[in-house]
Amino acid sequence: MMRLVGDTVLTLPSFLCTFLVLLALIFIKIFHKLWWTPTRIQKFMASLGISGPSYRLIHRNNKEISNMIKEARSRSIRNLSHDVLPEVQPHIHSWTKSYGMNFLQWYSLQLVLVIAEPELCNEILNNKDRIYTKQKPTVYGKKLLGDSVAMAEGEKWSKLRKLSNHAFHGDNLKSMIPDMIASSRHTKSREGFCDSTFYRLAHSN
């Protein structure tokens, strides 16, 4: 069987072969992106001593993270504590125990290197180039934090960091204490609250 396309005559077998070749190339490209590259990166990082939860072809680590967060939220908090990591980010709390303070995790197709070692965090945040690449915020995170130091990067982050360091310096904060006291007294008198009211509310349970 023959098919005429413009001035070119294509037989059905040649058309079918072309289609199969294109299909094979697409499959190879998808396989390379979704499996070969992630596993190669994971093996390379493991050779450097950095491991992490296994890469999953379909869900990556998303399903594990989602299940841990759901389990943490379902638990009732009986004893209040400043150690909130197990409740807020249970996957990081669990995986730092299993894989060490620095580990790899897969969030969709994005490879995330989690660094929880304090000394290394300090070195990264205080590098001389003042460049700290951050994860792209969600829509709600952007609305909440805006263009603050937490969201800024590069030169903009450096400038905002200098301004905030100056504004929150100990001597500057001490000079603001009288204004803080006056503002607190004004608020308490306006709202009808006093120290004894706060004390009674805090010890009501």
mmCIF file of C-alpha atoms in Angstrom:
data_model
loop_
_atom_site.group_PDB
_atom_site.id
_atom_site.type_symbol
_atom_site.label_atom_id
_atom_site.label_comp_id
_atom_site.label_asym_id
_atom_site.label_seq_id
_atom_site.Cartn_x
_atom_site.Cartn_y
_atom_site.Cartn_z
ATOM 1 C CA MET A 1 0.000 0.000 0.000
ATOM 2 C CA MET A 2 1.334 3.446 -0.918
ATOM 3 C CA ARG A 3 0.465 6.939 0.280
ATOM 4 C CA LEU A 4 1.190 10.202 -1.550
ATOM 5 C CA VAL A 5 2.343 13.080 0.658
ATOM 6 C CA GLY A 6 3.027 16.202 -1.428
ATOM 7 C CA ASP A 7 5.585 15.169 -4.017
ATOM 8 C CA THR A 8 6.852 12.311 -1.845
ATOM 9 C CA VAL A 9 5.564 8.793 -1.980
ATOM 10 C CA LEU A 10 5.648 6.920 1.305
ATOM 11 C CA THR A 11 4.860 3.258 1.660
ATOM 12 C CA LEU A 12 2.973 2.125 4.730
ATOM 13 C CA PRO A 13 5.927 0.090 6.102
ATOM 14 C CA SER A 14 8.275 3.093 5.896
ATOM 15 C CA PHE A 15 5.688 5.316 7.592
ATOM 16 C CA LEU A 16 5.243 2.708 10.318
ATOM 17 C CA CYS A 17 9.016 2.422 10.807
ATOM 18 C CA THR A 18 9.319 6.197 11.117
ATOM 19 C CA PHE A 19 6.540 6.249 13.692
ATOM 20 C CA LEU A 20 8.158 3.439 15.700
ATOM 21 C CA VAL A 21 11.548 5.184 15.635
ATOM 22 C CA LEU A 22 10.001 8.424 16.902
ATOM 23 C CA LEU A 23 8.113 6.492 19.568
ATOM 24 C CA ALA A 24 11.329 4.768 20.654
ATOM 25 C CA LEU A 25 13.175 8.098 20.843
ATOM 26 C CA ILE A 26 10.409 9.587 22.996
ATOM 27 C CA PHE A 27 10.502 6.544 25.280
ATOM 28 C CA ILE A 28 14.294 6.751 25.615
ATOM 29 C CA LYS A 29 14.092 10.461 26.429
ATOM 30 C CA ILE A 30 11.430 9.885 29.091
ATOM 31 C CA PHE A 31 13.359 6.926 30.529
ATOM 32 C CA HIS A 32 16.541 8.995 30.653
ATOM 33 C CA LYS A 33 14.812 11.892 32.422
ATOM 34 C CA LEU A 34 12.613 9.957 34.846
ATOM 35 C CA TRP A 35 14.883 7.042 35.736
ATOM 36 C CA TRP A 36 18.444 7.038 34.383
ATOM 37 C CA THR A 37 19.429 10.559 35.469
ATOM 38 C CA PRO A 38 17.912 10.383 39.005
ATOM 39 C CA THR A 39 19.441 6.974 39.769
ATOM 40 C CA ARG A 40 22.832 8.072 38.384
ATOM 41 C CA ILE A 41 22.779 11.196 40.583
ATOM 42 C CA GLN A 42 21.731 9.147 43.595
ATOM 43 C CA LYS A 43 24.578 6.665 43.100
ATOM 44 C CA PHE A 44 27.103 9.463 42.615
ATOM 45 C CA MET A 45 26.002 11.243 45.805
ATOM 46 C CA ALA A 46 26.061 7.933 47.678
ATOM 47 C CA SER A 47 29.711 7.537 46.651
ATOM 48 C CA LEU A 48 30.318 10.898 48.376
ATOM 49 C CA GLY A 49 28.661 9.636 51.545
ATOM 50 C CA ILE A 50 25.301 11.373 51.065
ATOM 51 C CA SER A 51 22.313 9.049 50.888
ATOM 52 C CA GLY A 52 18.577 9.429 51.308
ATOM 53 C CA PRO A 53 15.208 7.758 50.760
ATOM 54 C CA SER A 54 15.002 5.662 47.610
ATOM 55 C CA TYR A 55 13.842 7.297 44.395
ATOM 56 C CA ARG A 56 10.380 6.153 43.302
ATOM 57 C CA LEU A 57 9.496 6.291 39.610
ATOM 58 C CA ILE A 58 5.876 7.366 40.054
ATOM 59 C CA HIS A 59 5.668 9.284 43.320
ATOM 60 C CA ARG A 60 9.366 10.019 43.977
ATOM 61 C CA ASN A 61 9.296 10.812 47.735
ATOM 62 C CA ASN A 62 6.060 12.837 47.606
ATOM 63 C CA LYS A 63 3.841 10.024 48.871
ATOM 64 C CA GLU A 64 6.129 9.265 51.822
ATOM 65 C CA ILE A 65 6.274 12.948 52.776
ATOM 66 C CA SER A 66 2.495 13.310 52.475
ATOM 67 C CA ASN A 67 1.849 10.230 54.628
ATOM 68 C CA MET A 68 4.256 11.409 57.341
ATOM 69 C CA ILE A 69 2.659 14.867 57.443
ATOM 70 C CA LYS A 70 -0.855 13.378 57.657
ATOM 71 C CA GLU A 71 0.237 11.071 60.476
ATOM 72 C CA ALA A 72 1.858 13.952 62.376
ATOM 73 C CA ARG A 73 -1.262 16.107 62.030
ATOM 74 C CA SER A 74 -3.521 13.281 63.179
ATOM 75 C CA ARG A 75 -1.623 12.909 66.447
ATOM 76 C CA SER A 76 -2.892 14.955 69.361
ATOM 77 C CA ILE A 77 -0.235 17.158 70.931
ATOM 78 C CA ARG A 78 -0.400 16.293 74.605
ATOM 79 C CA ASN A 79 2.870 17.759 75.763
ATOM 80 C CA LEU A 80 3.696 21.190 74.382
ATOM 81 C CA SER A 81 7.355 21.537 73.472
ATOM 82 C CA HIS A 82 9.673 23.888 71.624
ATOM 83 C CA ASP A 83 10.815 20.881 69.575
ATOM 84 C CA VAL A 84 8.287 21.364 66.761
ATOM 85 C CA LEU A 85 10.248 19.716 63.923
ATOM 86 C CA PRO A 86 8.587 16.271 64.359
ATOM 87 C CA GLU A 87 5.192 17.948 63.935
ATOM 88 C CA VAL A 88 5.998 20.559 61.283
ATOM 89 C CA GLN A 89 8.420 18.593 59.080
ATOM 90 C CA PRO A 90 8.207 14.964 60.224
ATOM 91 C CA HIS A 91 9.943 13.636 57.095
ATOM 92 C CA ILE A 92 13.072 15.690 57.781
ATOM 93 C CA HIS A 93 12.994 14.670 61.449
ATOM 94 C CA SER A 94 12.745 10.993 60.480
ATOM 95 C CA TRP A 95 15.251 11.001 57.626
ATOM 96 C CA THR A 96 17.952 12.865 59.553
ATOM 97 C CA LYS A 97 17.851 9.964 61.996
ATOM 98 C CA SER A 98 18.002 7.376 59.210
ATOM 99 C CA TYR A 99 20.425 8.998 56.746
ATOM 100 C CA GLY A 100 22.327 11.588 58.759
ATOM 101 C CA MET A 101 22.129 15.364 59.056
ATOM 102 C CA ASN A 102 22.679 15.837 55.303
ATOM 103 C CA PHE A 103 20.623 13.772 52.870
ATOM 104 C CA LEU A 104 18.901 13.758 49.467
ATOM 105 C CA GLN A 105 15.185 13.749 48.828
ATOM 106 C CA TRP A 106 13.106 13.949 45.666
ATOM 107 C CA TYR A 107 10.240 16.423 45.521
ATOM 108 C CA SER A 108 8.504 15.689 42.211
ATOM 109 C CA LEU A 109 11.330 15.939 39.646
ATOM 110 C CA GLN A 110 13.325 18.332 41.810
ATOM 111 C CA LEU A 111 16.298 16.948 43.685
ATOM 112 C CA VAL A 112 16.625 18.540 47.117
ATOM 113 C CA LEU A 113 19.804 18.393 49.191
ATOM 114 C CA VAL A 114 18.710 18.850 52.802
ATOM 115 C CA ILE A 115 21.451 20.231 55.048
ATOM 116 C CA ALA A 116 20.686 20.103 58.769
ATOM 117 C CA GLU A 117 24.243 20.129 60.105
ATOM 118 C CA PRO A 118 24.567 23.431 62.042
ATOM 119 C CA GLU A 119 28.214 24.085 61.164
ATOM 120 C CA LEU A 120 27.609 23.521 57.462
ATOM 121 C CA CYS A 121 24.448 25.668 57.518
ATOM 122 C CA ASN A 122 26.442 28.470 59.097
ATOM 123 C CA GLU A 123 29.150 28.157 56.444
ATOM 124 C CA ILE A 124 26.594 28.289 53.605
ATOM 125 C CA LEU A 125 24.672 31.244 55.009
ATOM 126 C CA ASN A 126 27.845 33.217 55.665
ATOM 127 C CA ASN A 127 29.706 32.535 52.421
ATOM 128 C CA LYS A 128 31.770 35.447 51.133
ATOM 129 C CA ASP A 129 29.800 35.723 47.886
ATOM 130 C CA ARG A 130 26.594 36.213 49.905
ATOM 131 C CA ILE A 131 24.698 34.066 47.420
ATOM 132 C CA TYR A 132 22.129 31.710 48.874
ATOM 133 C CA THR A 133 19.739 30.104 46.374
ATOM 134 C CA LYS A 134 16.350 29.379 47.891
ATOM 135 C CA GLN A 135 13.445 27.213 46.940
ATOM 136 C CA LYS A 136 10.783 28.956 44.874
ATOM 137 C CA PRO A 137 7.983 29.912 47.294
ATOM 138 C CA THR A 138 4.378 28.880 46.931
ATOM 139 C CA VAL A 139 1.709 31.457 46.119
ATOM 140 C CA TYR A 140 0.674 31.661 49.772
ATOM 141 C CA GLY A 141 4.284 31.812 50.938
ATOM 142 C CA LYS A 142 4.944 34.700 48.567
ATOM 143 C CA LYS A 143 1.894 36.571 49.873
ATOM 144 C CA LEU A 144 2.948 35.958 53.472
ATOM 145 C CA LEU A 145 6.650 36.831 53.202
ATOM 146 C CA GLY A 146 6.625 39.189 50.205
ATOM 147 C CA ASP A 147 10.080 40.481 49.216
ATOM 148 C CA SER A 148 11.583 40.139 52.680
ATOM 149 C CA VAL A 149 15.024 38.785 53.581
ATOM 150 C CA ALA A 150 13.536 35.295 53.716
ATOM 151 C CA MET A 151 12.631 35.465 50.015
ATOM 152 C CA ALA A 152 15.400 37.672 48.564
ATOM 153 C CA GLU A 153 18.465 36.259 46.810
ATOM 154 C CA GLY A 154 21.856 37.422 45.609
ATOM 155 C CA GLU A 155 22.723 41.104 45.855
ATOM 156 C CA LYS A 156 19.239 42.039 47.045
ATOM 157 C CA TRP A 157 19.529 39.558 49.915
ATOM 158 C CA SER A 158 22.935 40.999 50.823
ATOM 159 C CA LYS A 159 21.562 44.557 51.038
ATOM 160 C CA LEU A 160 18.490 43.551 53.048
ATOM 161 C CA ARG A 161 20.647 41.456 55.370
ATOM 162 C CA LYS A 162 22.905 44.442 56.104
ATOM 163 C CA LEU A 163 19.893 46.662 56.808
ATOM 164 C CA SER A 164 18.253 44.107 59.089
ATOM 165 C CA ASN A 165 21.500 43.450 60.968
ATOM 166 C CA HIS A 166 21.818 47.161 61.649
ATOM 167 C CA ALA A 167 18.150 47.568 62.615
ATOM 168 C CA PHE A 168 18.151 44.598 64.996
ATOM 169 C CA HIS A 169 21.531 45.280 66.577
ATOM 170 C CA GLY A 170 21.509 45.004 70.363
ATOM 171 C CA ASP A 171 22.189 48.698 70.991
ATOM 172 C CA ASN A 172 19.421 49.744 68.599
ATOM 173 C CA LEU A 173 16.938 47.396 70.247
ATOM 174 C CA LYS A 174 17.840 48.734 73.695
ATOM 175 C CA SER A 175 17.068 52.266 72.553
ATOM 176 C CA MET A 176 13.628 51.088 71.430
ATOM 177 C CA ILE A 177 12.657 49.613 74.823
ATOM 178 C CA PRO A 178 10.944 52.794 76.125
ATOM 179 C CA ASP A 179 8.821 52.979 72.960
ATOM 180 C CA MET A 180 7.934 49.287 73.291
ATOM 181 C CA ILE A 181 6.852 49.769 76.912
ATOM 182 C CA ALA A 182 4.778 52.836 76.038
ATOM 183 C CA SER A 183 3.118 51.015 73.140
ATOM 184 C CA SER A 184 2.331 47.988 75.328
ATOM 185 C CA ARG A 185 0.800 50.159 78.049
ATOM 186 C CA HIS A 186 -1.292 52.026 75.492
ATOM 187 C CA THR A 187 -2.550 48.777 73.978
ATOM 188 C CA LYS A 188 -3.402 47.275 77.379
ATOM 189 C CA SER A 189 -5.247 50.392 78.517
ATOM 190 C CA ARG A 190 -7.175 50.602 75.249
ATOM 191 C CA GLU A 191 -8.160 46.927 75.221
ATOM 192 C CA GLY A 192 -8.778 46.747 78.957
ATOM 193 C CA PHE A 193 -6.091 44.144 79.546
ATOM 194 C CA CYS A 194 -3.570 44.220 82.336
ATOM 195 C CA ASP A 195 -0.765 41.971 83.551
ATOM 196 C CA SER A 196 -3.073 40.131 85.954
ATOM 197 C CA THR A 197 -5.485 39.428 83.085
ATOM 198 C CA PHE A 198 -2.724 37.824 81.017
ATOM 199 C CA TYR A 199 -1.597 35.821 84.035
ATOM 200 C CA ARG A 200 -5.141 34.577 84.704
ATOM 201 C CA LEU A 201 -5.648 33.588 81.048
ATOM 202 C CA ALA A 202 -2.298 31.793 80.920
ATOM 203 C CA HIS A 203 -3.107 29.730 84.018
ATOM 204 C CA SER A 204 -6.790 29.133 83.334
ATOM 205 C CA ASN A 205 -6.243 25.544 82.130
#
